[in-house]
Amino acid sequence: MDPQLAAAFERLPEYLAWHVLLSVSALALGLAISLPLAVAAARRPRLRWPALASASLIQTIPSLALLALFYPLLLALAALSESLFGRGFSALGFLPSLLALTLYSVLPILRNGVAGITGVDPAIVEAADGVGMTPRQKLLQVELPLAAPVIMAGVRTAAVWTIGAATLATPVGQTSLGNYIFAGLQTENWVSVLFGCAASAVLALTADQLIGLVETGVRRRRRAFVVAGAVGLVAGAAVAMAPLVTRLEGGRSYVVGAKNFSEQYILAELMAVRLERAGAAVRRKEDLGSAVAYRALAAGEIDVYVDYSGTLWTAVLGRSDNPGRKAVLDQLTAELARRDGVRVLGSLGFENAYAFAMRPDRARALGVASLDDLARVAPRLTLGTDVEFLSRPEWKAVEAAYGLRFRNSRSFQPTFMYRALGSGDADVISAFSSDGRIAADRLVVLSDPRGAIPPYDAVILVSPKAAGDRRLVETLTPLVGSISVEAMRAANLLVDRDTAKMTPAQAAGTLERR
Amino acid sequence: MAVPAIRLSDVALRYPNGVSALEDIDLEVAPGEFVALVGGSGSGKTSLLKTVNGLVRPATGQVAVFGEGVASTPPHVLRRRIGYVFQDIGLFPHLTVAENIAITPKLLGWDPARRAARAAELLELVALPADVGGRPPAALSGGQRQRVGVARALAAEPRLMLMDEPFGALDPVTRDALGGEYRALHERLGLTTLMVTHDMTEAVLLADRIVVLQSGRILGDGRPAALLDASAHPHVRDLLEAPRRQAERLRQRLGA
């Protein structure tokens, strides 16, 4: 089998289990909320419009944004709970995903519930009153059974939507089938992206067909269909979620975090494999946003990950000065320990700095070798960046230091940013200095004579909770100073290149052997 | 005097739009009586019927069933004691015919064996074959469905039956047959019946007494023959003349 495909299959039990757990929980919670709401709205026309309108409004929020919005909300709630009860909770991962998906599942169930109940023949409702049913008996014995086919159709729609949208839980730190898609997008591993799409589509279709069977059974009053569908759903969900049960029995495990690009996946694998070899159980939490990752570490939701000194210097400490590579690292080590109890284990030995890069022919034609030169011609050029660069303090510093004004700027997923340079959609990009594609594409990296870009040493960060964990520290300390920028570039290229791609785990193996 | 089966005193009712639906209604129905409520559409006859089992709450006045105030009895308790049949029947499509018939006994907590026996007994009473009991209502003809409606209303052995245009949707032959059969049941079971109809012929043929409503008021109340009396309201006389004129024309055309 193709190694990419083999690697994808290897992760399927874990991703599928989380995906199913998340979808089932969201659907169950959604049902518990929307069914009583539908009954209330069907009884009181005055409640109907506001309920349906707010459910529709939620539906218009892009699902990714809905998921993202729950993170800061829960973070604030967790802080509040911490101050009130002395106990916080995790604002990352399962909880925000669950809440967002629950909200998302409400509309179809609510809408069909109201339509189903109000659609019951008024003569039958009058008969229910006439034979002496209480309002509760009327609801349970007449209205709900008669509305059941319509309600089941709503549940079916909600299930398909929820399973599809659950792939978007990955960026807020919840493992799902979306991990294939997001990781694949970063590493241009289209096998992985397709695998993720196919897996979630197959899951959605299976759920759709099984719930459809129940729906048909309810509509045609065929008990066998209902039982077959329900048994299929329960058994399928149980089998899919089984890997999580064995995991829970495993006891304490380390959580290794990674942001959302190839180098991070490789380094996370490198650390995870070392920890596993030392006998520890390891969970991986990948595709974290840059700001989310540090907060997750400080809160103890992940135990270890790699970040970059310049990022921490500007984004966490809020500094804009540049006292030099060593001073930044030293002050960072002291400050992060003091502020958050986070332990800086040390630098891996290479930098991954923001680097403005151009195609050699363009750079030569325009006579650009430094950021000073670039400022001169920038008003005629298009800047390509990753999605967060333009809102980062580093860009503000560079923009101010050189007076950079571009004709235009476009943001891309990092992978497509390099493509844009090749296709001429961008003239200059905010590349990363450890990226293998700089050497592979022979890109020109512009010098920074004014020292506006801070140093970006890759450092291993350990959470306050794990800072004193001897096994973790002893296992990972040998990595400090062990990776040169050339080695990292080569490893990155193995994952990012178009042909004979390696998985991050395989690329991590090449670093290990040095 | 015995307690009346139905007593309405000084009942008035307004529709939500403020229009008066019933005004100054005083009515007593004695146990065992068969009373027809007649009047044009919008005359308030259905509203009046529904005040008796609490489906409609009057704005003012008292309604009592066998001496018990409707306003002070929980609606479901009251309705389980009163049979109710209406034109749309409203059989529960998700239940079998037998389950439909035995629904009020089930609500009253009868055990399944007793309910099944009662359903079989009632199927026989309304002249339906026993094997109909296991079928869904959709498999029955209109006339058969209305027989099931009557059986369901009778299931918990009520003393009072309320019927709202019960045979209105049936073809004339079925309608005539069912009407006659019901009148026989009324006698046999010692029921009290209040029936709404817009068909004067039906009212004259079935009822002991006819109450005529117009614009929410009682215009006439008495035995069919008495309503033809010179003292009756001209509109009431007109209404009662209608079946007679019709009968004469029929006799002329068909030859006596």
CSV table of N, CA, C and O in Angstrom, one decimal, chain A residues 282-365:
chain,number,residue,atom,x,y,z
A,282,VAL,N,1.4,8.6,24.8
A,282,VAL,CA,1.4,10.0,24.2
A,282,VAL,C,0.2,10.2,23.4
A,282,VAL,O,-0.2,9.4,22.6
A,283,ARG,N,-0.4,11.4,23.6
A,283,ARG,CA,-1.5,11.9,22.7
A,283,ARG,C,-1.0,13.1,22.0
A,283,ARG,O,-0.2,13.8,22.5
A,284,ARG,N,-1.4,13.2,20.7
A,284,ARG,CA,-1.0,14.3,19.9
A,284,ARG,C,-2.2,15.3,19.8
A,284,ARG,O,-3.3,14.9,19.5
A,285,LYS,N,-1.9,16.6,19.9
A,285,LYS,CA,-2.9,17.6,19.7
A,285,LYS,C,-2.4,18.5,18.6
A,285,LYS,O,-1.6,19.4,18.9
A,286,GLU,N,-2.8,18.3,17.4
A,286,GLU,CA,-2.2,19.0,16.3
A,286,GLU,C,-3.1,20.1,15.7
A,286,GLU,O,-4.3,20.2,16.1
A,287,ASP,N,-2.5,20.9,14.9
A,287,ASP,CA,-3.3,22.0,14.2
A,287,ASP,C,-3.8,23.1,15.1
A,287,ASP,O,-4.9,23.6,14.9
A,288,LEU,N,-3.1,23.4,16.2
A,288,LEU,CA,-3.5,24.4,17.1
A,288,LEU,C,-3.1,25.8,16.4
A,288,LEU,O,-2.1,25.9,15.8
A,289,GLY,N,-4.0,26.8,16.6
A,289,GLY,CA,-3.6,28.1,16.1
A,289,GLY,C,-2.4,28.6,17.0
A,289,GLY,O,-2.2,28.2,18.1
A,290,SER,N,-1.7,29.6,16.4
A,290,SER,CA,-0.5,30.1,17.1
A,290,SER,C,-0.7,30.6,18.5
A,290,SER,O,0.0,30.3,19.4
A,291,ALA,N,-1.8,31.4,18.6
A,291,ALA,CA,-2.1,32.0,20.0
A,291,ALA,C,-2.7,31.0,20.9
A,291,ALA,O,-2.4,30.9,22.1
A,292,VAL,N,-3.5,30.1,20.3
A,292,VAL,CA,-4.1,29.0,21.1
A,292,VAL,C,-3.1,28.1,21.7
A,292,VAL,O,-3.2,27.7,22.9
A,293,ALA,N,-2.0,27.8,21.0
A,293,ALA,CA,-1.1,26.8,21.4
A,293,ALA,C,-0.4,27.2,22.8
A,293,ALA,O,-0.4,26.4,23.7
A,294,TYR,N,0.0,28.5,22.9
A,294,TYR,CA,0.7,28.9,24.1
A,294,TYR,C,-0.2,28.9,25.3
A,294,TYR,O,0.1,28.4,26.3
A,295,ARG,N,-1.5,29.4,25.0
A,295,ARG,CA,-2.4,29.4,26.1
A,295,ARG,C,-2.8,28.0,26.6
A,295,ARG,O,-3.0,27.8,27.8
A,296,ALA,N,-2.9,27.1,25.6
A,296,ALA,CA,-3.2,25.7,25.9
A,296,ALA,C,-2.1,25.1,26.8
A,296,ALA,O,-2.4,24.4,27.7
A,297,LEU,N,-0.9,25.5,26.5
A,297,LEU,CA,0.3,25.0,27.3
A,297,LEU,C,0.2,25.5,28.7
A,297,LEU,O,0.4,24.8,29.7
A,298,ALA,N,0.0,26.9,28.8
A,298,ALA,CA,0.0,27.5,30.1
A,298,ALA,C,-1.1,27.0,30.9
A,298,ALA,O,-1.0,26.9,32.2
A,299,ALA,N,-2.2,26.6,30.3
A,299,ALA,CA,-3.3,26.0,31.0
A,299,ALA,C,-3.2,24.5,31.3
A,299,ALA,O,-4.0,23.9,31.9
A,300,GLY,N,-2.1,23.9,30.8
A,300,GLY,CA,-1.9,22.5,31.0
A,300,GLY,C,-2.7,21.6,30.1
A,300,GLY,O,-2.7,20.4,30.4
A,301,GLU,N,-3.3,22.1,29.1
A,301,GLU,CA,-4.1,21.2,28.2
A,301,GLU,C,-3.1,20.5,27.3
A,301,GLU,O,-3.5,19.4,26.8
A,302,ILE,N,-2.0,21.0,27.0
A,302,ILE,CA,-0.9,20.3,26.3
A,302,ILE,C,0.3,20.3,27.2
A,302,ILE,O,0.4,21.3,28.0
A,303,ASP,N,1.2,19.3,27.1
A,303,ASP,CA,2.3,19.3,28.1
A,303,ASP,C,3.6,19.9,27.4
A,303,ASP,O,4.4,20.4,28.1
A,304,VAL,N,3.7,19.7,26.1
A,304,VAL,CA,4.9,20.2,25.5
A,304,VAL,C,4.7,20.5,24.0
A,304,VAL,O,3.8,19.9,23.4
A,305,TYR,N,5.3,21.6,23.5
A,305,TYR,CA,5.3,21.8,22.1
A,305,TYR,C,6.5,22.7,21.8
A,305,TYR,O,7.2,23.2,22.7
A,306,VAL,N,6.7,22.9,20.5
A,306,VAL,CA,7.8,23.8,20.1
A,306,VAL,C,7.2,25.1,19.6
A,306,VAL,O,6.3,25.2,18.8
A,307,ASP,N,7.8,26.2,20.1
A,307,ASP,CA,7.4,27.5,19.6
A,307,ASP,C,8.7,28.3,19.3
A,307,ASP,O,9.8,27.8,19.4
A,308,TYR,N,8.6,29.5,18.9
A,308,TYR,CA,9.7,30.3,18.4
A,308,TYR,C,9.9,31.5,19.2
A,308,TYR,O,8.9,32.2,19.6
A,309,SER,N,11.2,31.8,19.5
A,309,SER,CA,11.5,32.9,20.5
A,309,SER,C,10.8,34.2,20.1
A,309,SER,O,10.2,34.9,21.0
A,310,GLY,N,10.9,34.6,18.8
A,310,GLY,CA,10.4,35.9,18.4
A,310,GLY,C,8.9,36.0,18.6
A,310,GLY,O,8.4,37.0,18.9
A,311,THR,N,8.2,34.8,18.3
A,311,THR,CA,6.8,34.8,18.5
A,311,THR,C,6.4,35.1,19.9
A,311,THR,O,5.5,35.9,20.2
A,312,LEU,N,7.1,34.4,20.8
A,312,LEU,CA,6.8,34.5,22.2
A,312,LEU,C,7.1,35.9,22.7
A,312,LEU,O,6.4,36.5,23.5
A,313,TRP,N,8.2,36.4,22.2
A,313,TRP,CA,8.8,37.7,22.6
A,313,TRP,C,7.7,38.8,22.3
A,313,TRP,O,7.4,39.7,23.1
A,314,THR,N,7.2,38.8,21.1
A,314,THR,CA,6.2,39.8,20.7
A,314,THR,C,4.8,39.5,21.1
A,314,THR,O,4.1,40.4,21.7
A,315,ALA,N,4.4,38.3,20.9
A,315,ALA,CA,2.9,38.0,21.1
A,315,ALA,C,2.6,37.8,22.6
A,315,ALA,O,1.6,38.2,23.1
A,316,VAL,N,3.5,37.1,23.4
A,316,VAL,CA,3.3,36.8,24.8
A,316,VAL,C,3.8,37.9,25.7
A,316,VAL,O,3.1,38.4,26.5
A,317,LEU,N,5.0,38.4,25.4
A,317,LEU,CA,5.6,39.4,26.3
A,317,LEU,C,5.3,40.8,25.8
A,317,LEU,O,5.5,41.8,26.5
A,318,GLY,N,4.8,40.9,24.6
A,318,GLY,CA,4.3,42.2,24.0
A,318,GLY,C,5.5,43.1,23.8
A,318,GLY,O,5.3,44.4,23.8
A,319,ARG,N,6.7,42.6,23.5
A,319,ARG,CA,7.9,43.4,23.3
A,319,ARG,C,8.1,43.7,21.8
A,319,ARG,O,7.7,42.9,21.0
A,320,SER,N,8.6,44.9,21.5
A,320,SER,CA,8.8,45.2,20.1
A,320,SER,C,10.3,45.5,19.8
A,320,SER,O,10.7,45.8,18.7
A,321,ASP,N,11.1,45.6,20.9
A,321,ASP,CA,12.6,45.8,20.7
A,321,ASP,C,13.3,44.5,20.3
A,321,ASP,O,12.7,43.5,20.3
A,322,ASN,N,14.5,44.7,19.9
A,322,ASN,CA,15.3,43.5,19.5
A,322,ASN,C,16.7,43.5,20.1
A,322,ASN,O,17.6,44.0,19.5
A,323,PRO,N,16.8,43.0,21.3
A,323,PRO,CA,18.1,43.0,22.0
A,323,PRO,C,19.1,42.0,21.5
A,323,PRO,O,20.2,41.9,22.1
A,324,GLY,N,18.8,41.2,20.6
A,324,GLY,CA,19.7,40.2,20.1
A,324,GLY,C,19.2,38.8,20.5
A,324,GLY,O,18.5,38.6,21.4
A,325,ARG,N,19.8,37.8,19.7
A,325,ARG,CA,19.3,36.4,19.8
A,325,ARG,C,19.4,35.8,21.2
A,325,ARG,O,18.5,35.3,21.7
A,326,LYS,N,20.6,36.0,21.8
A,326,LYS,CA,20.8,35.4,23.1
A,326,LYS,C,20.0,36.1,24.2
A,326,LYS,O,19.4,35.4,25.0
A,327,ALA,N,20.0,37.4,24.2
A,327,ALA,CA,19.3,38.1,25.2
A,327,ALA,C,17.8,37.8,25.1
A,327,ALA,O,17.2,37.7,26.2
A,328,VAL,N,17.3,37.7,23.9
A,328,VAL,CA,15.8,37.4,23.8
A,328,VAL,C,15.6,36.0,24.5
A,328,VAL,O,14.6,35.9,25.3
A,329,LEU,N,16.4,35.0,24.2
A,329,LEU,CA,16.2,33.7,24.7
A,329,LEU,C,16.3,33.7,26.2
A,329,LEU,O,15.5,33.1,26.9
A,330,ASP,N,17.3,34.4,26.8
A,330,ASP,CA,17.5,34.4,28.2
A,330,ASP,C,16.3,35.1,28.9
A,330,ASP,O,15.8,34.5,29.9
A,331,GLN,N,16.0,36.2,28.4
A,331,GLN,CA,14.9,37.0,29.1
A,331,GLN,C,13.6,36.2,29.0
A,331,GLN,O,12.8,36.2,29.9
A,332,LEU,N,13.4,35.5,27.8
A,332,LEU,CA,12.2,34.7,27.6
A,332,LEU,C,12.1,33.6,28.7
A,332,LEU,O,11.1,33.4,29.3
A,333,THR,N,13.2,32.9,28.8
A,333,THR,CA,13.3,31.8,29.8
A,333,THR,C,12.9,32.3,31.2
A,333,THR,O,12.1,31.6,31.9
A,334,ALA,N,13.4,33.4,31.6
A,334,ALA,CA,13.1,33.9,32.9
A,334,ALA,C,11.6,34.4,33.0
A,334,ALA,O,10.9,34.1,34.0
A,335,GLU,N,11.2,35.2,32.0
A,335,GLU,CA,9.9,35.8,32.0
A,335,GLU,C,8.7,34.8,32.0
A,335,GLU,O,7.8,34.9,32.7
A,336,LEU,N,8.9,33.8,31.1
A,336,LEU,CA,7.8,32.8,30.9
A,336,LEU,C,7.6,32.0,32.2
A,336,LEU,O,6.5,31.6,32.6
A,337,ALA,N,8.8,31.7,32.8
A,337,ALA,CA,8.7,30.9,34.1
A,337,ALA,C,8.0,31.7,35.2
A,337,ALA,O,7.2,31.2,35.9
A,338,ARG,N,8.4,33.0,35.2
A,338,ARG,CA,7.8,33.9,36.2
A,338,ARG,C,6.3,34.1,36.0
A,338,ARG,O,5.5,34.0,36.9
A,339,ARG,N,6.0,34.4,34.8
A,339,ARG,CA,4.6,34.8,34.5
A,339,ARG,C,3.6,33.6,34.6
A,339,ARG,O,2.6,33.7,35.2
A,340,ASP,N,4.0,32.5,33.8
A,340,ASP,CA,3.0,31.4,33.7
A,340,ASP,C,3.5,30.1,34.2
A,340,ASP,O,2.8,29.1,34.2
A,341,GLY,N,4.8,30.1,34.7
A,341,GLY,CA,5.3,28.8,35.2
A,341,GLY,C,5.7,27.9,34.0
A,341,GLY,O,5.9,26.7,34.2
A,342,VAL,N,5.8,28.4,32.8
A,342,VAL,CA,6.2,27.6,31.7
A,342,VAL,C,7.7,27.5,31.6
A,342,VAL,O,8.4,28.4,31.8
A,343,ARG,N,8.1,26.3,31.4
A,343,ARG,CA,9.6,26.0,31.3
A,343,ARG,C,10.1,26.0,29.9
A,343,ARG,O,9.6,25.2,29.1
A,344,VAL,N,11.1,26.8,29.6
A,344,VAL,CA,11.8,26.8,28.3
A,344,VAL,C,12.9,25.8,28.4
A,344,VAL,O,13.9,26.0,29.1
A,345,LEU,N,12.8,24.6,27.8
A,345,LEU,CA,13.8,23.6,27.9
A,345,LEU,C,15.0,23.9,27.2
A,345,LEU,O,16.1,23.5,27.6
A,346,GLY,N,14.9,24.7,26.1
A,346,GLY,CA,16.1,25.1,25.4
A,346,GLY,C,15.8,25.2,23.9
A,346,GLY,O,14.8,24.8,23.4
A,347,SER,N,16.8,25.8,23.1
A,347,SER,CA,16.6,25.9,21.7
A,347,SER,C,17.1,24.6,21.0
A,347,SER,O,18.0,24.0,21.4
A,348,LEU,N,16.3,24.3,20.0
A,348,LEU,CA,16.6,23.0,19.2
A,348,LEU,C,17.9,23.2,18.4
A,348,LEU,O,18.5,22.3,17.9
A,349,GLY,N,18.3,24.5,18.1
A,349,GLY,CA,19.5,24.7,17.4
A,349,GLY,C,19.3,25.4,16.1
A,349,GLY,O,20.2,25.7,15.3
A,350,PHE,N,18.1,25.7,15.7
A,350,PHE,CA,17.9,26.4,14.4
A,350,PHE,C,16.8,27.5,14.6
A,350,PHE,O,16.1,27.5,15.6
A,351,GLU,N,16.8,28.4,13.6
A,351,GLU,CA,15.8,29.5,13.7
A,351,GLU,C,14.8,29.3,12.6
A,351,GLU,O,15.1,28.8,11.5
A,352,ASN,N,13.6,29.6,12.8
A,352,ASN,CA,12.6,29.7,11.8
A,352,ASN,C,11.9,31.1,11.8
A,352,ASN,O,10.9,31.3,12.4
A,353,ALA,N,12.7,32.0,11.2
A,353,ALA,CA,12.3,33.4,11.2
A,353,ALA,C,11.4,33.7,10.1
A,353,ALA,O,11.4,33.1,9.1
A,354,TYR,N,10.6,34.8,10.3
A,354,TYR,CA,9.9,35.3,9.1
A,354,TYR,C,11.0,35.9,8.1
A,354,TYR,O,12.0,36.5,8.6
A,355,ALA,N,10.9,35.6,6.9
A,355,ALA,CA,11.9,36.0,5.9
A,355,ALA,C,11.1,36.4,4.7
A,355,ALA,O,10.3,35.7,4.1
A,356,PHE,N,11.4,37.7,4.2
A,356,PHE,CA,10.7,38.1,3.0
A,356,PHE,C,11.5,37.5,1.8
A,356,PHE,O,12.7,37.6,1.7
A,357,ALA,N,10.8,36.7,1.0
A,357,ALA,CA,11.5,36.0,-0.1
A,357,ALA,C,10.9,36.4,-1.5
A,357,ALA,O,9.7,36.7,-1.6
A,358,MET,N,11.7,36.3,-2.5
A,358,MET,CA,11.3,36.6,-3.9
A,358,MET,C,11.9,35.6,-4.8
A,358,MET,O,12.9,34.9,-4.5
A,359,ARG,N,11.3,35.5,-6.0
A,359,ARG,CA,11.9,34.7,-7.0
A,359,ARG,C,13.2,35.4,-7.5
A,359,ARG,O,13.2,36.6,-7.6
A,360,PRO,N,14.2,34.6,-7.8
A,360,PRO,CA,15.5,35.2,-8.1
A,360,PRO,C,15.4,36.1,-9.3
A,360,PRO,O,16.0,37.2,-9.3
A,361,ASP,N,14.6,35.7,-10.3
A,361,ASP,CA,14.6,36.5,-11.5
A,361,ASP,C,13.9,37.9,-11.3
A,361,ASP,O,14.4,38.9,-11.7
A,362,ARG,N,12.8,37.9,-10.4
A,362,ARG,CA,12.1,39.1,-10.1
A,362,ARG,C,13.1,40.0,-9.3
A,362,ARG,O,13.1,41.2,-9.5
A,363,ALA,N,13.7,39.4,-8.3
A,363,ALA,CA,14.6,40.2,-7.4
A,363,ALA,C,15.7,40.9,-8.2
A,363,ALA,O,16.0,42.0,-8.0
A,364,ARG,N,16.3,40.1,-9.2
A,364,ARG,CA,17.4,40.6,-10.0
A,364,ARG,C,16.8,41.8,-10.9
A,364,ARG,O,17.4,42.8,-11.0
A,365,ALA,N,15.7,41.5,-11.5
A,365,ALA,CA,15.1,42.5,-12.4
A,365,ALA,C,14.8,43.8,-11.7
A,365,ALA,O,15.0,44.9,-12.2
